[in-house]
Short mmCIF file of C-alpha atoms in Angstrom, two decimals:
data_model
loop_
_atom_site.label_atom_id
_atom_site.label_comp_id
_atom_site.label_asym_id
_atom_site.label_seq_id
_atom_site.Cartn_x
_atom_site.Cartn_y
_atom_site.Cartn_z
CA MET A 1 19.62 2.47 32.97
CA PRO A 2 22.81 0.49 32.26
CA ARG A 3 24.57 0.86 28.93
CA TYR A 4 25.33 -2.12 26.70
CA PHE A 5 27.74 -2.33 23.77
CA PHE A 6 27.12 -4.51 20.73
CA ASP A 7 30.18 -5.60 18.76
CA SER A 8 29.48 -7.52 15.59
CA ASP A 9 31.22 -9.50 12.89
CA ASP A 10 29.51 -10.07 9.57
CA GLY A 11 32.09 -12.58 8.38
CA ASP A 12 34.16 -9.87 6.65
CA ASP A 13 34.51 -7.08 9.18
CA ARG A 14 34.31 -6.80 12.89
CA ILE A 15 32.77 -3.54 14.05
CA VAL A 16 33.32 -2.45 17.63
CA ASP A 17 30.49 -0.46 19.16
CA ASP A 18 31.85 2.53 21.06
CA GLU A 19 28.48 4.25 21.58
CA GLY A 20 26.31 1.58 23.14
CA LEU A 21 22.66 1.69 24.04
CA GLU A 22 20.86 2.25 27.33
CA LEU A 23 18.60 -0.69 28.15
CA PRO A 24 16.79 -1.84 31.30
CA ASP A 25 18.62 -5.17 31.79
CA ASP A 26 20.58 -8.08 30.27
CA GLN A 27 17.40 -9.66 28.95
CA ALA A 28 16.49 -6.49 27.01
CA ALA A 29 20.04 -6.44 25.62
CA TYR A 30 19.58 -10.05 24.48
CA LYS A 31 16.37 -9.14 22.69
CA GLU A 32 18.02 -6.20 20.90
CA ALA A 33 21.03 -8.29 19.89
CA SER A 34 18.93 -11.15 18.52
CA THR A 35 16.85 -8.75 16.42
CA ALA A 36 19.97 -6.97 15.17
CA ILE A 37 21.85 -10.13 14.15
CA VAL A 38 18.92 -11.20 12.00
CA GLU A 39 18.80 -7.74 10.38
CA LEU A 40 22.51 -8.03 9.68
CA ALA A 41 21.98 -11.48 8.18
CA LYS A 42 19.34 -10.11 5.83
CA ASP A 43 22.00 -8.05 4.03
CA ARG A 44 24.91 -10.44 4.45
CA ILE A 45 23.79 -14.00 3.76
CA PRO A 46 25.63 -14.50 0.50
CA ALA A 47 24.27 -15.49 -2.83
CA ASP A 48 27.89 -16.08 -3.87
CA GLY A 49 29.19 -18.48 -1.27
CA PRO A 50 28.09 -21.48 0.79
CA LEU A 51 29.19 -20.26 4.22
CA ARG A 52 28.74 -17.25 6.45
CA HIS A 53 29.08 -16.98 10.19
CA LEU A 54 27.80 -13.87 11.92
CA GLN A 55 28.58 -13.03 15.51
CA MET A 56 27.49 -10.49 18.03
CA TRP A 57 29.04 -9.83 21.41
CA VAL A 58 27.15 -7.86 24.03
CA ARG A 59 29.34 -6.13 26.62
CA ASN A 60 28.25 -4.28 29.74
CA GLU A 61 29.76 -1.07 31.09
CA GLU A 62 32.42 -3.03 32.97
CA GLY A 63 33.52 -4.60 29.68
CA LEU A 64 32.22 -8.05 30.64
CA SER A 65 30.50 -10.25 28.07
CA VAL A 66 26.79 -10.47 28.76
CA HIS A 67 25.77 -12.44 25.67
CA ILE A 68 27.47 -14.00 22.66
CA LEU A 69 25.26 -14.77 19.68
CA THR A 70 26.28 -16.75 16.63
CA LEU A 71 24.31 -17.17 13.44
CA LYS A 72 25.67 -19.86 11.11
CA PHE A 73 24.63 -20.04 7.50
CA GLU A 74 25.81 -23.17 5.74
CA ALA A 75 24.76 -24.49 2.39
CA ASP A 76 25.79 -28.06 1.52
CA GLU A 77 29.24 -27.35 0.14
CA ARG A 78 29.45 -30.36 -2.18
CA LEU A 79 26.18 -29.54 -3.90
CA TYR A 80 26.98 -25.82 -3.94
CA LEU A 81 30.38 -26.38 -5.63
CA ARG A 82 28.80 -28.71 -8.19
CA GLY A 83 26.57 -25.82 -9.23
CA THR A 84 29.41 -23.31 -9.73
CA MET B 1 14.33 24.92 25.32
CA GLN B 2 16.90 25.12 22.58
CA LEU B 3 15.72 24.99 18.98
CA PRO B 4 18.15 23.28 16.58
CA ILE B 5 20.52 26.08 15.62
CA HIS B 6 20.66 25.57 11.90
CA LEU B 7 16.92 25.29 11.59
CA GLU B 8 15.91 28.71 12.82
CA ALA B 9 17.74 30.72 10.19
CA ASN B 10 14.76 31.56 8.00
CA GLY B 11 13.34 34.10 10.43
CA TYR B 12 9.69 34.86 9.83
CA PRO B 13 7.12 32.04 9.96
CA ALA B 14 6.17 31.85 6.27
CA ALA B 15 9.76 32.03 4.99
CA SER B 16 10.48 28.30 4.61
CA LEU B 17 7.11 27.53 3.05
CA LEU B 18 7.57 30.35 0.54
CA LYS B 19 11.05 29.08 -0.35
CA LYS B 20 9.67 25.58 -0.73
CA LEU B 21 6.98 26.84 -3.12
CA ARG B 22 9.39 29.10 -5.03
CA CYS B 23 11.69 26.15 -5.79
CA ARG B 24 8.88 24.77 -7.88
CA ASP B 25 7.10 27.77 -9.41
CA THR B 26 6.84 31.55 -9.34
CA ILE B 27 4.85 32.89 -6.38
CA SER B 28 3.41 36.37 -6.85
CA VAL B 29 3.57 39.16 -4.26
CA ASP B 30 -0.20 38.80 -3.72
CA GLU B 31 0.17 35.07 -3.12
CA GLU B 32 3.04 35.75 -0.73
CA ARG B 33 0.79 38.10 1.28
CA ILE B 34 -1.94 35.47 1.43
CA VAL B 35 0.51 32.82 2.65
CA GLU B 36 1.80 35.19 5.34
CA ALA B 37 -1.71 36.16 6.43
CA MET B 38 -3.04 32.60 6.65
CA LEU B 39 -0.67 31.64 9.51
CA GLU B 40 -2.13 31.97 12.98
CA GLY B 41 -1.25 31.03 16.52
CA GLN B 42 2.45 30.24 16.52
CA SER B 43 3.66 28.03 19.32
CA VAL B 44 6.81 26.27 20.46
CA ILE B 45 6.56 22.55 21.26
CA ASP B 46 9.16 20.63 23.26
CA VAL B 47 11.03 17.59 21.94
CA ARG B 48 9.22 14.18 21.92
CA VAL B 49 5.71 15.57 22.15
CA ASP B 50 2.87 13.84 20.29
CA PHE B 51 1.16 17.05 19.26
CA ILE B 52 -1.33 15.49 16.86
CA ARG B 53 -2.74 12.07 17.67
CA GLU B 54 -4.24 9.31 15.61
CA GLY B 55 -8.03 9.75 15.74
CA ASP B 56 -7.87 13.54 16.24
CA ARG B 57 -10.08 15.75 14.08
CA PRO B 58 -8.02 18.94 13.70
CA VAL B 59 -9.79 22.16 12.72
CA ALA B 60 -6.52 23.66 11.48
CA SER B 61 -3.53 22.30 9.56
CA THR B 62 -0.14 22.68 11.18
CA LEU B 63 2.83 24.21 9.39
CA LEU B 64 6.29 23.38 10.74
CA VAL B 65 8.29 26.60 11.08
CA GLU B 66 11.39 25.33 12.88
CA GLY B 67 12.69 21.91 13.91
CA TYR B 68 12.06 18.33 12.83
CA ALA B 69 8.76 16.49 13.23
CA ALA B 70 7.65 13.00 12.22
CA ARG B 71 4.46 11.27 11.21
CA TYR B 72 4.23 7.85 12.79
CA ARG B 73 2.08 4.81 13.54
CA MET B 74 2.38 2.49 16.52
CA VAL B 75 1.74 -1.27 16.30
CA GLU B 76 0.42 -3.47 19.11
CA SER B 77 3.88 -4.65 20.19
CA GLY B 78 4.61 -1.03 21.11
CA ALA B 79 6.99 -0.59 18.15
CA ARG B 80 6.79 2.69 16.30
CA GLN B 81 7.28 3.24 12.58
CA ILE B 82 8.01 6.77 11.44
CA THR B 83 6.38 7.17 8.04
CA ALA B 84 7.59 10.68 7.17
CA ILE B 85 10.06 13.29 8.39
CA HIS B 86 9.07 16.93 8.20
CA VAL B 87 11.36 19.91 7.88
CA PRO B 88 10.53 23.64 8.17
CA GLY B 89 8.10 24.77 5.49
CA ASP B 90 6.18 21.46 5.55
CA PHE B 91 2.57 21.08 6.53
CA VAL B 92 2.55 18.06 8.84
CA ASP B 93 -1.16 17.46 8.24
CA PHE B 94 -2.34 19.42 5.24
CA HIS B 95 -4.47 16.36 4.46
CA SER B 96 -6.51 16.83 7.66
CA PHE B 97 -8.18 19.73 5.79
CA LEU B 98 -9.99 17.18 3.60
CA MET B 99 -9.50 13.85 5.35
CA LYS B 100 -10.74 15.24 8.70
CA GLU B 101 -9.76 12.31 10.92
CA MET B 102 -6.06 11.69 11.51
CA ASP B 103 -5.02 8.15 10.57
CA HIS B 104 -1.57 8.61 12.16
CA GLY B 105 0.09 10.74 14.83
CA VAL B 106 2.65 13.53 14.53
CA ALA B 107 5.46 13.98 17.06
CA THR B 108 8.35 16.39 17.48
CA LEU B 109 11.86 14.94 17.03
CA THR B 110 13.45 18.19 18.24
CA PRO B 111 11.89 21.26 19.84
CA CYS B 112 9.69 22.76 17.13
CA ARG B 113 7.97 26.02 16.30
CA VAL B 114 4.67 25.60 14.48
CA ALA B 115 1.96 27.82 13.04
CA ARG B 116 -1.68 26.94 12.46
CA VAL B 117 -3.77 27.50 9.36
CA PRO B 118 -7.49 27.14 10.09
CA HIS B 119 -9.28 24.83 7.68
CA ALA B 120 -11.80 27.62 7.09
CA THR B 121 -8.93 29.76 5.75
CA LEU B 122 -7.75 26.93 3.50
CA LYS B 123 -11.30 26.53 2.22
CA SER B 124 -11.52 30.19 1.31
CA ILE B 125 -8.07 30.07 -0.36
CA SER B 126 -9.24 27.06 -2.36
CA GLU B 127 -12.22 29.10 -3.59
CA THR B 128 -10.31 32.23 -4.61
CA GLN B 129 -6.65 31.28 -5.21
CA SER B 130 -6.51 28.46 -7.73
CA HIS B 131 -2.76 28.66 -8.41
CA LEU B 132 -1.82 28.75 -4.74
CA MET B 133 -4.13 25.82 -4.06
CA ARG B 134 -2.51 23.89 -6.92
CA MET B 135 0.84 24.55 -5.26
CA PHE B 136 -0.44 23.24 -1.91
CA ASN B 137 -1.78 20.18 -3.71
CA LEU B 138 1.62 19.75 -5.34
CA MET B 139 3.21 19.70 -1.86
CA ALA B 140 0.79 16.93 -0.82
CA LEU B 141 1.58 15.00 -4.02
CA ILE B 142 5.30 15.32 -3.29
CA ASP B 143 4.64 13.92 0.20
CA GLY B 144 3.12 10.93 -1.60
CA ALA B 145 6.17 10.63 -3.90
CA ILE B 146 8.41 10.60 -0.82
CA HIS B 147 6.29 7.84 0.73
CA ARG B 148 6.76 5.77 -2.45
CA GLU B 149 10.50 6.30 -2.32
CA TRP B 150 10.60 5.25 1.35
CA LEU B 151 8.71 2.08 0.44
CA VAL B 152 11.25 1.24 -2.24
CA CYS B 153 14.17 1.90 0.10
CA MET B 154 12.62 -0.07 2.93
CA GLY B 155 11.72 -3.02 0.75
CA ARG B 156 14.71 -3.20 -1.56
CA LEU B 157 17.84 -1.49 -0.25
CA PRO B 158 20.34 -2.93 2.25
CA ALA B 159 20.44 -1.01 5.54
CA PRO B 160 23.54 1.14 4.78
CA ALA B 161 22.15 2.32 1.42
CA HIS B 162 18.73 2.88 2.98
CA ALA B 163 20.18 5.09 5.73
CA ALA B 164 22.37 6.94 3.23
CA HIS B 165 19.33 7.54 1.02
CA LEU B 166 17.41 9.05 3.94
CA PHE B 167 20.30 11.41 4.73
CA CYS B 168 20.55 12.52 1.08
CA GLU B 169 16.80 13.17 1.00
CA ILE B 170 16.77 15.26 4.17
CA TYR B 171 19.75 17.26 2.93
CA MET B 172 18.02 18.05 -0.37
CA LEU B 173 14.78 19.03 1.40
CA LEU B 174 16.64 21.38 3.75
CA GLN B 175 18.75 22.81 0.96
CA ALA B 176 15.58 23.62 -0.97
CA VAL B 177 14.35 25.82 1.89
CA GLY B 178 17.77 27.40 2.49
CA LEU B 179 18.53 25.51 5.72
CA ALA B 180 21.45 23.42 4.53
CA ARG B 181 24.43 23.99 2.29
CA ASP B 182 27.97 22.76 1.61
CA PHE B 183 26.79 19.17 2.07
CA ALA B 184 26.19 19.49 5.81
CA PHE B 185 23.07 19.85 7.90
CA SER B 186 21.87 19.87 11.47
CA PHE B 187 20.29 16.52 12.35
CA PRO B 188 19.93 16.29 16.13
CA VAL B 189 17.92 13.05 16.33
CA THR B 190 18.50 10.04 18.56
CA GLN B 191 19.46 6.58 17.41
CA ASP B 192 16.02 5.37 18.52
CA ASN B 193 14.44 7.98 16.20
CA LEU B 194 16.62 6.79 13.33
CA ALA B 195 15.70 3.17 14.06
CA ASP B 196 12.01 4.13 13.88
CA MET B 197 12.60 5.95 10.55
CA LEU B 198 14.45 3.03 8.98
CA GLY B 199 12.37 0.21 10.49
CA LEU B 200 15.49 -1.36 12.03
CA SER B 201 16.68 -2.09 15.56
CA PRO B 202 18.77 0.64 17.22
CA VAL B 203 21.68 -1.83 17.44
CA HIS B 204 21.68 -2.44 13.69
CA VAL B 205 21.32 1.28 13.03
CA ASN B 206 24.37 1.89 15.18
CA ARG B 207 26.36 -0.67 13.18
CA THR B 208 25.08 0.76 9.92
CA LEU B 209 26.23 4.28 10.88
CA GLN B 210 29.66 2.97 11.84
CA GLU B 211 29.87 1.27 8.45
CA LEU B 212 28.97 4.53 6.66
CA ARG B 213 31.60 6.37 8.69
CA ARG B 214 34.22 3.73 7.91
CA LYS B 215 33.49 4.03 4.21
CA ASP B 216 33.92 7.80 4.62
CA LEU B 217 30.41 8.41 3.30
CA ILE B 218 29.30 10.45 6.32
CA GLU B 219 30.83 12.40 9.17
CA TRP B 220 28.55 12.90 12.15
CA GLN B 221 29.84 15.16 14.87
CA GLY B 222 27.52 16.42 17.55
CA GLU B 223 24.35 17.31 15.73
CA VAL B 224 25.91 18.05 12.34
CA LEU B 225 25.88 15.42 9.61
CA ARG B 226 28.29 16.04 6.73
CA PHE B 227 28.92 14.31 3.39
CA PRO B 228 32.62 14.32 2.46
CA ASP B 229 31.71 13.46 -1.15
CA TRP B 230 28.15 14.07 -2.34
CA ASP B 231 28.49 12.17 -5.61
CA ARG B 232 29.84 9.12 -3.86
CA ILE B 233 27.07 8.91 -1.22
CA ALA B 234 24.37 9.66 -3.81
CA GLN B 235 25.66 6.81 -5.94
CA PHE B 236 25.99 4.48 -2.94
CA ALA B 237 22.39 5.27 -1.90
CA GLU B 238 21.02 5.12 -5.48
CA PHE B 239 19.68 8.58 -4.71
CA ASP B 240 18.07 10.48 -7.57
CA ASP B 241 16.13 13.61 -6.55
CA THR B 242 13.59 13.42 -9.41
CA TYR B 243 10.88 12.38 -6.92
CA LEU B 244 11.33 15.65 -4.96
CA HIS B 245 10.31 17.67 -8.03
CA LEU B 246 12.62 20.59 -7.31
CA ARG B 247 12.34 22.12 -10.78
CA ASN B 248 10.87 25.60 -11.14
CA GLU B 249 8.23 25.54 -13.86
CA PRO B 250 4.66 26.82 -14.40
CA ARG B 251 2.21 24.56 -12.57
#
């Protein structure tokens, strides 16, 4: 099975995956990445700010991008700032 | 088949169970003899074997002598949730003595050595050895306390603290049976296993471990997991070992 690498950025830190995961194909890698980015969001969507962008890059063994996922969290900034 | 090196140190089959009991209360020489005599039919089981299945009706309870095993349940999507990790000295299904039908499976996470205790033997111990039976019941109650702690971690802690909490727990359990010391222990499990323990995807588990490494809370080389600073990881994980009831007192 091919190995895929999942780099991620939670809006503060980018973590490069140097271990990777063996998966059957690109579609399986997509499924894993989409589950993982939501799990990351669960801990990172801020209660103390109106914006957070999460990203995940899936690379294959040749180092080529297979998928790029972005999760954007945006509260209405005007209303948010009025409340602070 | 190679058994995890650090987990075979206790030698004879009853050693880990006796240490586990002696952490919590005095065990007499007579009781020790009974514990040694109740173990029958040792066997070695390879890694990733479902050796007790949901729906089984075992006629003996299985004591883990060496290695790591896990209780688990599968859901229809094919996803697996590990509901408990077992270390040497644990009964993986003491409850099958009274519950009869297994409501979950048990699988090896590493090669394991196990011993069987026939339910008929447990029944006779329950009739003649009230203190020993209270101690076995205590072990089952502690299993329940661990389940409660897992529920709290799973429901309320962020992934890095949840993972750190699990590592602290396994370390304390191994230390109690003399299989870990100096804040390091053998933990040769796969990332998929960890994902099933934490209820997270393997990708997020991988990120979580990298985060713990970056914060210098764990070092994981080969199969050995080490804590550079116990107080720091315990605080990070909100780990308090009260629920493991490691105090020696009359019970």
